[in-house]
mmCIF file of C-alpha atoms and ligand atoms in Angstrom:
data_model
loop_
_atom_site.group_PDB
_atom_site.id
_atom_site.type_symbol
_atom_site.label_atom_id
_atom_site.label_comp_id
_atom_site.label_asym_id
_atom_site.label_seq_id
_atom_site.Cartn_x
_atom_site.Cartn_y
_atom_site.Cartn_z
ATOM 1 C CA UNK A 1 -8.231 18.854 21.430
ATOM 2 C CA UNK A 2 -8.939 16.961 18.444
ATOM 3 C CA UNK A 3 -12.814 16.659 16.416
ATOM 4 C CA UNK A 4 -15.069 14.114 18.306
ATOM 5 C CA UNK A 5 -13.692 11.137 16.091
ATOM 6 C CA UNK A 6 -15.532 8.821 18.081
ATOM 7 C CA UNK A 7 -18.995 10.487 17.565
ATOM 8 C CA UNK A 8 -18.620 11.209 13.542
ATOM 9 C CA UNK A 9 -17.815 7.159 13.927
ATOM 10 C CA UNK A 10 -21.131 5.765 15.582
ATOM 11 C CA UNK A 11 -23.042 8.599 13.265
ATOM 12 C CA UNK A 12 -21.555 8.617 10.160
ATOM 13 C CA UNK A 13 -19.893 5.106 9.804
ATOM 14 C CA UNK A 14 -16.060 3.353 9.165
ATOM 15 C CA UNK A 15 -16.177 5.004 5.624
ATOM 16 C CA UNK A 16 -17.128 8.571 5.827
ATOM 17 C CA UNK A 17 -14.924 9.020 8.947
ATOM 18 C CA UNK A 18 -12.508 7.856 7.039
ATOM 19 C CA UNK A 19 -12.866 9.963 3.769
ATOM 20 C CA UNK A 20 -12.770 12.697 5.865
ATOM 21 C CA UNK A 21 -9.262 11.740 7.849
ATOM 22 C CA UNK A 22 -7.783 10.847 4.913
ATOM 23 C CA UNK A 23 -4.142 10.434 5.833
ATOM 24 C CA UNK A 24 -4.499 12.951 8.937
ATOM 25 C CA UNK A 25 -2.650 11.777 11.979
ATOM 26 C CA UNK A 26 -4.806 11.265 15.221
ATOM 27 C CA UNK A 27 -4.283 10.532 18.648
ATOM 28 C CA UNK A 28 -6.128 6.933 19.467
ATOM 29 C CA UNK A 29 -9.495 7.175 20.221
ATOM 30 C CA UNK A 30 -10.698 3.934 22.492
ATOM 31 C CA UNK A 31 -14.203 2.856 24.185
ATOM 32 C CA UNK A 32 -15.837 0.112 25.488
ATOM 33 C CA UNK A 33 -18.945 -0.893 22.932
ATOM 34 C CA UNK A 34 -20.295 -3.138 25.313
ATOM 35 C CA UNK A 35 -18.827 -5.512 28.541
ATOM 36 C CA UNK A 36 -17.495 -7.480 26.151
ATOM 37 C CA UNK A 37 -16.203 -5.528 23.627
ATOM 38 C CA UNK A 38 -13.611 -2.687 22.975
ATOM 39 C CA UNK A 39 -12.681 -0.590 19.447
ATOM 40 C CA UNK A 40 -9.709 1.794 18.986
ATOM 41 C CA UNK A 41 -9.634 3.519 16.137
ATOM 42 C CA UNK A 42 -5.651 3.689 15.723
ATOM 43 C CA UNK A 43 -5.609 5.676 12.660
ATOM 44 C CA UNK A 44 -7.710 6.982 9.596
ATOM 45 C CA UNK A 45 -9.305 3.731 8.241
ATOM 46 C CA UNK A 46 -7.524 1.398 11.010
ATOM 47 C CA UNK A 47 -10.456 0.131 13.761
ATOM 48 C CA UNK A 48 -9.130 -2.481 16.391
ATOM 49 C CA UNK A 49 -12.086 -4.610 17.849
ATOM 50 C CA UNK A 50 -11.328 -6.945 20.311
ATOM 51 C CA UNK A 51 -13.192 -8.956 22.989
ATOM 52 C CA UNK A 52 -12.395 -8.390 26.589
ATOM 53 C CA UNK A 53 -12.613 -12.272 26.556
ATOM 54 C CA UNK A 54 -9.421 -13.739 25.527
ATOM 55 C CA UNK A 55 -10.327 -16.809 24.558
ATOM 56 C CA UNK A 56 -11.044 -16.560 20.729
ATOM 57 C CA UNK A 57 -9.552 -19.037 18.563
ATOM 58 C CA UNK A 58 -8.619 -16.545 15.638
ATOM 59 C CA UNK A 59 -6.974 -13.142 15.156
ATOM 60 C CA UNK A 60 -8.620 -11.898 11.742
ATOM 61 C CA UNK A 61 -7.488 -9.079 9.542
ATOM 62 C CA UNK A 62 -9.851 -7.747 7.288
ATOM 63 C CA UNK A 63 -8.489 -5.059 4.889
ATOM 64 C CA UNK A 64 -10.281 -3.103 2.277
ATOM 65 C CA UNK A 65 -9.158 -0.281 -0.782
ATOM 66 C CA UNK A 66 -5.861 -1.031 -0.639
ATOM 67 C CA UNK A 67 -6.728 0.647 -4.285
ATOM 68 C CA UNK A 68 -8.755 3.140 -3.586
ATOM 69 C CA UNK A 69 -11.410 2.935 -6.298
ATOM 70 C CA UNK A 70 -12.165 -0.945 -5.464
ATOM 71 C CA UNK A 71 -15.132 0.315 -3.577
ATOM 72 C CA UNK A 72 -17.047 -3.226 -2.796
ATOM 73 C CA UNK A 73 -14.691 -3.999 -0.523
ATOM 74 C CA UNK A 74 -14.645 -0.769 1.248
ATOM 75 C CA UNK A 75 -18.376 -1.224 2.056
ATOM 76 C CA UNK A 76 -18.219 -4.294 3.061
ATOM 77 C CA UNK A 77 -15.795 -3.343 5.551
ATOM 78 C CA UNK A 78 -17.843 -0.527 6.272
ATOM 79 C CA UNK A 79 -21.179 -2.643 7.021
ATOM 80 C CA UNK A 80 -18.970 -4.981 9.100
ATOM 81 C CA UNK A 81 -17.745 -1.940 11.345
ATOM 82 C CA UNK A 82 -21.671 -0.843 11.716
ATOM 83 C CA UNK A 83 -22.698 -4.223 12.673
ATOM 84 C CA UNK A 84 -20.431 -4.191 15.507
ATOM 85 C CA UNK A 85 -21.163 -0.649 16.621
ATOM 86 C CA UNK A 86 -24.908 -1.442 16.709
ATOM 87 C CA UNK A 87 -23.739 -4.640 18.402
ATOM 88 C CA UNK A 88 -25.972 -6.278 15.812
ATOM 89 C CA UNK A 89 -22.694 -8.756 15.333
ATOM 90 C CA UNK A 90 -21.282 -10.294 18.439
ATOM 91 C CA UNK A 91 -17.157 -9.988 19.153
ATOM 92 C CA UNK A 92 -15.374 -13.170 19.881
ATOM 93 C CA UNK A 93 -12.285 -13.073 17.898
ATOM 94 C CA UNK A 94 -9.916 -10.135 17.532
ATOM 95 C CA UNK A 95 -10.236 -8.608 14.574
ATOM 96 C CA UNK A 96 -8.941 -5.768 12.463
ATOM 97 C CA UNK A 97 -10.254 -3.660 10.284
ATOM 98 C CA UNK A 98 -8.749 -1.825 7.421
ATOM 99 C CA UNK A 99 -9.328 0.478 4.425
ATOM 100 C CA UNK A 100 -6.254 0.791 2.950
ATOM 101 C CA UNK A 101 -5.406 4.418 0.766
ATOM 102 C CA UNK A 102 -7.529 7.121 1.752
ATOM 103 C CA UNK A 103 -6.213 9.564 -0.224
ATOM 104 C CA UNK A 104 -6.385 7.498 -3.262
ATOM 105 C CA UNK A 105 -10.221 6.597 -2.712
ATOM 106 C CA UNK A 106 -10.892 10.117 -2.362
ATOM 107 C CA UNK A 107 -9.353 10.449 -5.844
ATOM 108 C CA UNK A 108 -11.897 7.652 -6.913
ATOM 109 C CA UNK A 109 -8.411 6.258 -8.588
ATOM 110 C CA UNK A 110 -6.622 2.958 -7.886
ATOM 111 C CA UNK A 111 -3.980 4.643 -6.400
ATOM 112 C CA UNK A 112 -2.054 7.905 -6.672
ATOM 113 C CA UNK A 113 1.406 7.868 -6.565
ATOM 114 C CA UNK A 114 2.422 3.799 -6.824
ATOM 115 C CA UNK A 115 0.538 0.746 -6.476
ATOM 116 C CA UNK A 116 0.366 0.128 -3.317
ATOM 117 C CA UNK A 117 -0.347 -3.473 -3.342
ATOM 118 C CA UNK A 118 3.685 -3.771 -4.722
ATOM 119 C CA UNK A 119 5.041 -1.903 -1.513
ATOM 120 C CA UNK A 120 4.853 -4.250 1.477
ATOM 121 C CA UNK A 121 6.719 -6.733 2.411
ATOM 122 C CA UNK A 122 9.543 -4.158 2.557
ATOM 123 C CA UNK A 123 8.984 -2.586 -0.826
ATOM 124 C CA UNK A 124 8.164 0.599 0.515
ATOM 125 C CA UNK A 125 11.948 0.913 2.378
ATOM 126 C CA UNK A 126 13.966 3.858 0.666
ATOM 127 C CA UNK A 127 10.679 5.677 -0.777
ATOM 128 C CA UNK A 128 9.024 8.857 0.426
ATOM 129 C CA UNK A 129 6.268 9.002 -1.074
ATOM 130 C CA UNK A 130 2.749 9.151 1.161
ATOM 131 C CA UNK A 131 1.432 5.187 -0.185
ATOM 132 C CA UNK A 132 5.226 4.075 0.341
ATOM 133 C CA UNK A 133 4.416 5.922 4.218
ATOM 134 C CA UNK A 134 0.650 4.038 4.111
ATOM 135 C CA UNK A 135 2.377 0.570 3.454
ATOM 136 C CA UNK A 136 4.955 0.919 5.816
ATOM 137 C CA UNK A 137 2.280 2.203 8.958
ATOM 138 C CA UNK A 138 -0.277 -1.032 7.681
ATOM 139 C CA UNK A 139 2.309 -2.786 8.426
ATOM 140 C CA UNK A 140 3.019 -2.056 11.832
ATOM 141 C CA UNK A 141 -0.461 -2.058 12.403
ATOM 142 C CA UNK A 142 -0.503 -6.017 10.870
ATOM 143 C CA UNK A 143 2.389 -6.979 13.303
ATOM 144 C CA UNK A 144 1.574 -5.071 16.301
ATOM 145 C CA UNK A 145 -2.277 -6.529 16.047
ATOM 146 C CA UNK A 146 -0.407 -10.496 15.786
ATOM 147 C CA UNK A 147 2.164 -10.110 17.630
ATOM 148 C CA UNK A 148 -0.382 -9.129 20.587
ATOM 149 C CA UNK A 149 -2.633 -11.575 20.105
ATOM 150 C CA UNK A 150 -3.065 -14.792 21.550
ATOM 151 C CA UNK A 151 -5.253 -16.814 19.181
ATOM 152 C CA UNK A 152 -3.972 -19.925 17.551
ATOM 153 C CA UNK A 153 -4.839 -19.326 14.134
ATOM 154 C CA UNK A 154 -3.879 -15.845 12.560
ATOM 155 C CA UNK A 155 -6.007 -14.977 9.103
ATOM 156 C CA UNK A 156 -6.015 -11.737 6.487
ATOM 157 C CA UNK A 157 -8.430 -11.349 4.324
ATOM 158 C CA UNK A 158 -7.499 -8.539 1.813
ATOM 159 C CA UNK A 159 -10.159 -7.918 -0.590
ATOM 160 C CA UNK A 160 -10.447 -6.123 -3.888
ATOM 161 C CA UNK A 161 -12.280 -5.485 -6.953
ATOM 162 C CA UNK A 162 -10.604 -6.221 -10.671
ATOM 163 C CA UNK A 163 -10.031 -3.521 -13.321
ATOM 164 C CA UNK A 164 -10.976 -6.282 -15.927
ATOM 165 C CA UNK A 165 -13.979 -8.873 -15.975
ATOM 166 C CA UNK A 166 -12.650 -12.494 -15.104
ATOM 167 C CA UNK A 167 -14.276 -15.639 -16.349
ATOM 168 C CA UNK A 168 -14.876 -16.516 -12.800
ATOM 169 C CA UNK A 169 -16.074 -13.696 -11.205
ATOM 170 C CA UNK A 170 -14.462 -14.166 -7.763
ATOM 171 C CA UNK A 171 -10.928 -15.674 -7.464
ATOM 172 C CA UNK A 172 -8.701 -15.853 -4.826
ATOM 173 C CA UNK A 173 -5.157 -15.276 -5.182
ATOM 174 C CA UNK A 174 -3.243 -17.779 -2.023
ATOM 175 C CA UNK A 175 0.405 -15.928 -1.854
ATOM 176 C CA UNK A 176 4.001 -18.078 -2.255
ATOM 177 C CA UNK A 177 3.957 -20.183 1.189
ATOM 178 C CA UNK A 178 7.133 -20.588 1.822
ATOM 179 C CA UNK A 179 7.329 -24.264 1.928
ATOM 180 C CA UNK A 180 3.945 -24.283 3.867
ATOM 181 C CA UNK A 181 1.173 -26.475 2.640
ATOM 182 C CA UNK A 182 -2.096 -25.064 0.996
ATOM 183 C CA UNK A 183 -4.508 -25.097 3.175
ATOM 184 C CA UNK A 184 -7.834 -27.017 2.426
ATOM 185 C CA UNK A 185 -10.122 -26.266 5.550
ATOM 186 C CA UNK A 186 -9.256 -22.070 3.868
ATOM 187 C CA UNK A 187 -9.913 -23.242 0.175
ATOM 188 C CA UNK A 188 -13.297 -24.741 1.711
ATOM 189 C CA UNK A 189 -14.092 -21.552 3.069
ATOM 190 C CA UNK A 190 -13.686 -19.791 -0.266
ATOM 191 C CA UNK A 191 -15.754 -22.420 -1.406
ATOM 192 C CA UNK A 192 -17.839 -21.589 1.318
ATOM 193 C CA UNK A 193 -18.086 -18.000 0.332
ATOM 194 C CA UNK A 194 -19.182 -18.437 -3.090
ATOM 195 C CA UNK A 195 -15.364 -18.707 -4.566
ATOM 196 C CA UNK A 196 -14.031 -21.346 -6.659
ATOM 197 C CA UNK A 197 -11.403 -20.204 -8.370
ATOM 198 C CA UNK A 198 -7.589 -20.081 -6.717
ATOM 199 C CA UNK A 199 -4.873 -18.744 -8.291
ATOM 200 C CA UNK A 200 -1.523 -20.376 -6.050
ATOM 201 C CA UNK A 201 1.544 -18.317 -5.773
ATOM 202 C CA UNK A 202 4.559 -19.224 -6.980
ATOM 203 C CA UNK A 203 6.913 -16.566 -5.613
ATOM 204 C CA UNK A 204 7.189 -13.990 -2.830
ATOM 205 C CA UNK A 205 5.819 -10.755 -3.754
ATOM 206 C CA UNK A 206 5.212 -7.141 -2.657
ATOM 207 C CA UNK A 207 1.185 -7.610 -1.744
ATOM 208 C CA UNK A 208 -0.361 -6.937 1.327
ATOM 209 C CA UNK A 209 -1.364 -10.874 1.701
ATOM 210 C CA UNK A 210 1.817 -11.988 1.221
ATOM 211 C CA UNK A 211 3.247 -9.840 3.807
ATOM 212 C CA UNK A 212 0.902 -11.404 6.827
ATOM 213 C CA UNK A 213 1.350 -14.618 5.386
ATOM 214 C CA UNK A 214 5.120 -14.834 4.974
ATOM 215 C CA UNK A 215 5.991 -12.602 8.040
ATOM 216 C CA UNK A 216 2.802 -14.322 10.577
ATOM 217 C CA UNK A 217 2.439 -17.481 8.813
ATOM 218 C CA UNK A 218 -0.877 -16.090 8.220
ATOM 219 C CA UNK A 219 -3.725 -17.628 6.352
ATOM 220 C CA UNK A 220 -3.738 -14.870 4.185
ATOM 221 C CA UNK A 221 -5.319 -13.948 0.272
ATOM 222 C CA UNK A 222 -5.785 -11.473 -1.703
ATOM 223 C CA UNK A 223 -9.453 -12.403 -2.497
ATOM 224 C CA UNK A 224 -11.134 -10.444 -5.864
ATOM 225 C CA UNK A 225 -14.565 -10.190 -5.543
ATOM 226 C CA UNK A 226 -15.624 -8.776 -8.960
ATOM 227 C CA UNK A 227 -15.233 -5.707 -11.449
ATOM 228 C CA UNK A 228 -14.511 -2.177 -9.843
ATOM 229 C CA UNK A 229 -17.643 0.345 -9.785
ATOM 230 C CA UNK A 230 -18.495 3.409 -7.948
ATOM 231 C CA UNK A 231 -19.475 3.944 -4.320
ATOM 232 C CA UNK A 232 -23.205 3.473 -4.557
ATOM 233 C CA UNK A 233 -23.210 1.246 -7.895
ATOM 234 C CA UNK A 234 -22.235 -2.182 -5.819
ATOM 235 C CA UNK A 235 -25.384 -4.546 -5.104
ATOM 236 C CA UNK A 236 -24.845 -5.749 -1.574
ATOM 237 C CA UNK A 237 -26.249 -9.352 -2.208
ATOM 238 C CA UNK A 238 -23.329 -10.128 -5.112
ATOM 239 C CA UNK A 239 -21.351 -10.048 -1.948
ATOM 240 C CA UNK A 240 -23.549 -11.225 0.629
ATOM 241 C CA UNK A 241 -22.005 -14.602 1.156
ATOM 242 C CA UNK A 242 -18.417 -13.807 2.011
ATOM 243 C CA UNK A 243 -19.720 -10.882 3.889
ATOM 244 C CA UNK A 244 -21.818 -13.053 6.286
ATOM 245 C CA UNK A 245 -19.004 -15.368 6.383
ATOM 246 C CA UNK A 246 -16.558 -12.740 7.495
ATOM 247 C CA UNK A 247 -18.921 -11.823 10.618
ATOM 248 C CA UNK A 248 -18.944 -15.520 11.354
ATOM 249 C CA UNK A 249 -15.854 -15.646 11.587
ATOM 250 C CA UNK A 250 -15.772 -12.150 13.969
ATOM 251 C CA UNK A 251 -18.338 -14.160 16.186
ATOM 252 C CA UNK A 252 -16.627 -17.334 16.264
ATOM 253 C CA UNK A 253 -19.626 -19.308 14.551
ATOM 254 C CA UNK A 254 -18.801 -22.618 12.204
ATOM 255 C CA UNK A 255 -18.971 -21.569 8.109
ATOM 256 C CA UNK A 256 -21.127 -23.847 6.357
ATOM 257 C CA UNK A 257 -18.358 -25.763 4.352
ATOM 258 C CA UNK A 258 -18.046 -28.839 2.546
ATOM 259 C CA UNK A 259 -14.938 -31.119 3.187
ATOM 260 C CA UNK A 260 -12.323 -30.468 0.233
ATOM 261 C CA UNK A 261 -12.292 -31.458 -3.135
ATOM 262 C CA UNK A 262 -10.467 -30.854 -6.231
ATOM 263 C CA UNK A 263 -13.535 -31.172 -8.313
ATOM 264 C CA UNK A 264 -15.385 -28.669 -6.846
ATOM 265 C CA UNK A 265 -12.132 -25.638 -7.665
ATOM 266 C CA UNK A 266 -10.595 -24.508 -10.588
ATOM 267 C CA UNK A 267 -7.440 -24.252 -8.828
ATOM 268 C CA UNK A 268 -4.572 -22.677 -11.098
ATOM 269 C CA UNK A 269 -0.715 -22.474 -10.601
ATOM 270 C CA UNK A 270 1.811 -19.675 -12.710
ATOM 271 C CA UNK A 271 3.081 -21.712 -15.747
ATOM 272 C CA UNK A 272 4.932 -18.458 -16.320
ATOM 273 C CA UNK A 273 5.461 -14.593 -16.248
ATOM 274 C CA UNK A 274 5.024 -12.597 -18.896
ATOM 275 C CA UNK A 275 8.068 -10.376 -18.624
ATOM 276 C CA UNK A 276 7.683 -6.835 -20.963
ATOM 277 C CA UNK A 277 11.375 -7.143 -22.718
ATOM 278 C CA UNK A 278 11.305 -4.591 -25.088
ATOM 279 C CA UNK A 279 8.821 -1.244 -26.524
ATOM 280 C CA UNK A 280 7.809 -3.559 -29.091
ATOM 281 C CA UNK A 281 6.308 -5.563 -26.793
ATOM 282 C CA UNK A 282 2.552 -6.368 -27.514
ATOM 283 C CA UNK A 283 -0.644 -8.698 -26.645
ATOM 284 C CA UNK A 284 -3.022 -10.093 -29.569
ATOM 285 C CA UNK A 285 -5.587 -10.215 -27.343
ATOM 286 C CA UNK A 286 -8.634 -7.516 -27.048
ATOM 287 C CA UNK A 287 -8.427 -4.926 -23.939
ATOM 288 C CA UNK A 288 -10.936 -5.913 -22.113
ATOM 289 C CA UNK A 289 -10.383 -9.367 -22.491
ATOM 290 C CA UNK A 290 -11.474 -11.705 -18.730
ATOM 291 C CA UNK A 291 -9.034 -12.911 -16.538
ATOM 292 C CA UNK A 292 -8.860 -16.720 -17.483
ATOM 293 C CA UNK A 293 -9.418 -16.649 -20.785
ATOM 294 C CA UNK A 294 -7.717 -19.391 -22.100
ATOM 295 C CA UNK A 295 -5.663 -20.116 -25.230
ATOM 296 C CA UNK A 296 -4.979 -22.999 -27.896
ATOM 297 C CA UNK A 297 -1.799 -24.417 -28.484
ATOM 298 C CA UNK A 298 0.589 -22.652 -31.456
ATOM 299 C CA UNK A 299 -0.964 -19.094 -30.444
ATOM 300 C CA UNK A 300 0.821 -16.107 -30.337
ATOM 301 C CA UNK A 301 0.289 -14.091 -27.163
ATOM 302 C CA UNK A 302 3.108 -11.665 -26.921
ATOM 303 C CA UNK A 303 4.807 -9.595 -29.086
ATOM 304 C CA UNK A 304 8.433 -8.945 -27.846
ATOM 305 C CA UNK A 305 11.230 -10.063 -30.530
ATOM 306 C CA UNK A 306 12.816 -13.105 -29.270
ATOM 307 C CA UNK A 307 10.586 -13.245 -26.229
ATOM 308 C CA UNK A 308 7.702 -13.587 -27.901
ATOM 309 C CA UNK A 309 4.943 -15.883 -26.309
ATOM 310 C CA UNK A 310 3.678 -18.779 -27.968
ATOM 311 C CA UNK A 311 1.496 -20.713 -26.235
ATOM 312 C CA UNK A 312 2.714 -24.474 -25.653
ATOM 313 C CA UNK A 313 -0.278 -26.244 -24.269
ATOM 314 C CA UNK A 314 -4.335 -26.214 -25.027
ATOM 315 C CA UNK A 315 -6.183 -24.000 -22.102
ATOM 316 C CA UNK A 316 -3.301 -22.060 -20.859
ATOM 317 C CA UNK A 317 -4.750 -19.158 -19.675
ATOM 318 C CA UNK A 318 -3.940 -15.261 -18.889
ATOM 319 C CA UNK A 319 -4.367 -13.418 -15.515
ATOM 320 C CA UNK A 320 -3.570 -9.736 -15.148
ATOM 321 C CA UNK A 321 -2.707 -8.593 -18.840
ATOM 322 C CA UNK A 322 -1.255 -5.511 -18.461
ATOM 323 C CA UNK A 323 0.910 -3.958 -21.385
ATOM 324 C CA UNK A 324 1.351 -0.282 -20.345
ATOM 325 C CA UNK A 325 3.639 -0.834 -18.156
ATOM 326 C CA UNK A 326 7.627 -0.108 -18.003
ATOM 327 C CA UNK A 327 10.296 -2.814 -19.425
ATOM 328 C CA UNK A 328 11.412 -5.339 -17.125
ATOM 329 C CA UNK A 329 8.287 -5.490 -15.307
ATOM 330 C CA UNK A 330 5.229 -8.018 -15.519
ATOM 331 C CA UNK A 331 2.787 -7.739 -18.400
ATOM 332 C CA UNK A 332 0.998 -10.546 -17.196
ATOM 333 C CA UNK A 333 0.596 -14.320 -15.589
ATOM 334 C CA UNK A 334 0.340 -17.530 -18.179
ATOM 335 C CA UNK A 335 -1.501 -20.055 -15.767
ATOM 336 C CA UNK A 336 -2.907 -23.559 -16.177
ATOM 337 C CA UNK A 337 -4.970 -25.629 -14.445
ATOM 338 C CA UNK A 338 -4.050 -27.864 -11.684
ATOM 339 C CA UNK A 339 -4.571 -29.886 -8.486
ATOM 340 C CA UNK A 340 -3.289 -29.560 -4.804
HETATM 341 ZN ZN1 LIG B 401 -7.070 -4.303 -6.111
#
C-alpha cells in the first residue's frame, strides 16, 4: 500500500504533495471530482484533469518549475490545481498540469545536475542523470496526454521566472515553427494576459515549448513572467491576469482580446547568437544588466579575439547574457525589433 496521495492532495495542495514526492515513483492515483470531472495524479507534480464530456475544443498543457527555484509559476499552477479541487473552476477542456524538477525546487536552485529546459526534444537520449530521466518521463506524459485527446487545438503553456530583470517584465519566447505561421489569435492572448513582448524563434531547440510545438504542432511558449523570488515572496496580483486567463481557458470561456496589431507588441526576432569562442571571451555590459537592453551602433559587446561583437545597427538589443558558461556554447541572443 502506498501513503493516501489522494488525501495529502485535497489537504495540502498540488505543491506540497509534490515537495514531498519529489522524484518518488507512484502507482496512479484517479477519482472522480465531480460528474463531470476526473484527476489522476500520474506522477509527482503530473495532475491529469479532464472532463467526462468530450467535447472541449482545446487540450492545454500547463507546466511550471521546469527550474526549480522559478517559484511564481509553481504557485500559480498550484492555485489552478486548488481551484479545480474545490470545483471553484469549472472543467471543460483537458488539461495538464505540471511542475517540472522536484528535486531541484527542493534545492531552492534552478536546477541540479543540467538545465533541464536544454534536454527535451531528445536532448536527454544517452544521459543518466535524474533531470535527463525527468525530461524524458515529461515527455511521455506531453505525448501520451495529445495523442489521447480529441480537441482541435493543442496548447502548452510553460512558464518561468528570469534570473535577470528584463525591460519588459513579461516576454514570451514563441519556439522555431517549423515553417508554421505565427499565430496572431495566441500573440492576442499574450496581449490579453498582460504580455507584450515576443521574442520569435529562429531555430529548433532543446526547451520544453519547443518540444510540444514541433512534435504536436502545439501552440506552445515558453512565457517569463518576471524575476525569480522565494516561495512566499511572489504577490499573486503581478500575475493575476494570465492566471485568470489560464482558468478561462480550463473552462472554455472567451479571453478578453483585442484583434492583432503590430503596434500594440514589441515583437523581436534573433539577429544573432552570441557564440563563447574562446576563455577570453567577455561582455562590457554590467551583471545585472535587463533583458532588452539595447545598444548603439559601433559598440563593443563581446570580447572574444576575432569574434568579437560589435554592434552593427542602433537598438539591437541583448536577451539571456550569460558568460560563465563553457566554449562553444551560447553566451547570449543579439535581437532587434521587428514585425510579423
Ligand atoms: Zn526558467
Amino acid at each position: 500500500m502506498q501513503p493516501d496521495w489522494k488525501n495529502i492532495l485535497l489537504q495540502q495542495g498540488f505543491l506540497e504533495l509534490t515537495k514531498t514526492l519529489e522524484n518518488k515513483a507512484i502507482d496512479v492515483v484517479s477519482w472522480k471530482v465531480n460528474d463531470n470531472t476526473k484527476v489522476s495524479l500520474l506522477a509527482s507534480g503530473i495532475l491529469l484533469v479532464e472532463p467526462f464530456d468530450t467535447s472541449g475544443v482545446c487540450d492545454l498543457v500547463i507546466s511550471s518549475g521546469v527550474h526549480g527555484n522559478e517559484t511564481a509559476p509553481i504557485e500559480i499552477v498550484d492555485r489552478l490545481v486548488a481551484k479545480i479541487l474545490t470545483q471553484d473552476l469549472v472543467v471543460r477542456n483537458r488539461v495538464l498540469l505540471i511542475i517540472g524538477n522536484p528535486v531541484a525546487m527542493n534545492l531552492s536552485q534552478r536546477f541540479d545536475i543540467e538545465n533541464m529546459n536544454r534536454l527535451f526534444n531528445g536532448h536527454h537520449v544517452g544521459k543518466n542523470h535524474h533531470e535527463a530521466i525527468r525530461a524524458a518521463q515529461l515527455e511521455n506524459m506531453v505525448s501520451d496526454f495529445f495523442v489521447a485527446g480529441t480537441a482541435t487545438e493543442r496548447r502548452h503553456y510553460d512558464l518561468h521566472t528570469a534570473i535577470r530583470g528584463s525591460k519588459y517584465s513579461k516576454f514570451a519566447v514563441y519556439p522555431f515553427p517549423d515553417g508554421r505561421d505565427w499565430s496572431k489569435p495566441q500573440l492576442e492572448f499574450f496581449l490579453a494576459s498582460g504580455i507584450n513582448t515576443v521574442l520569435l524563434g529562429h531555430q529548433p531547440s532543446g526547451t520544453f515549448s519547443y518540444f510540444s510545438s514541433h512534435r504536436f504542432n502545439a501552440h506552445a511558449f515558453t512565457v517569463e513572467l518576471g524575476k525569480v523570488k522565494p516561495f512566499g515572496e511572489n504577490n499573486p496580483e503581478d500575475f493575476a491576469l494570465i492566471e485568470d486567463n489560464l482558468a478561462k481557458l480550463i473552462s472554455d470561456e472567451a479571453v478578453n482580446s483585442k484583434p492583432f496589431d503590430n503596434s500594440d507588441f514589441n515583437l523581436f526576432a534573433v539577429k544573432q547568437e552570441l557564440v563563447k569562442h574562446s576563455e577570453e571571451f567577455s561582455l562590457n555590459i554590467a551583471d545585472d544588466l535587463e533583458n532588452f537592453s539595447d545598444f548603439k551602433r559601433g559598440f563593443q559587446l563581446s570580447n572574444d579575439g576575432e569574434h568579437s561583437y560589435i554592434v552593427e545597427q542602433d537598438g539591437e538589443a541583448i536577451v539571456f547574457p550569460n558568460a560563465k558558461i563553457p566554449i562553444g556554447q551560447r553566451a547570449g541572443l543579439i535581437v532587434e525589433k521587428t514585425d510579423i
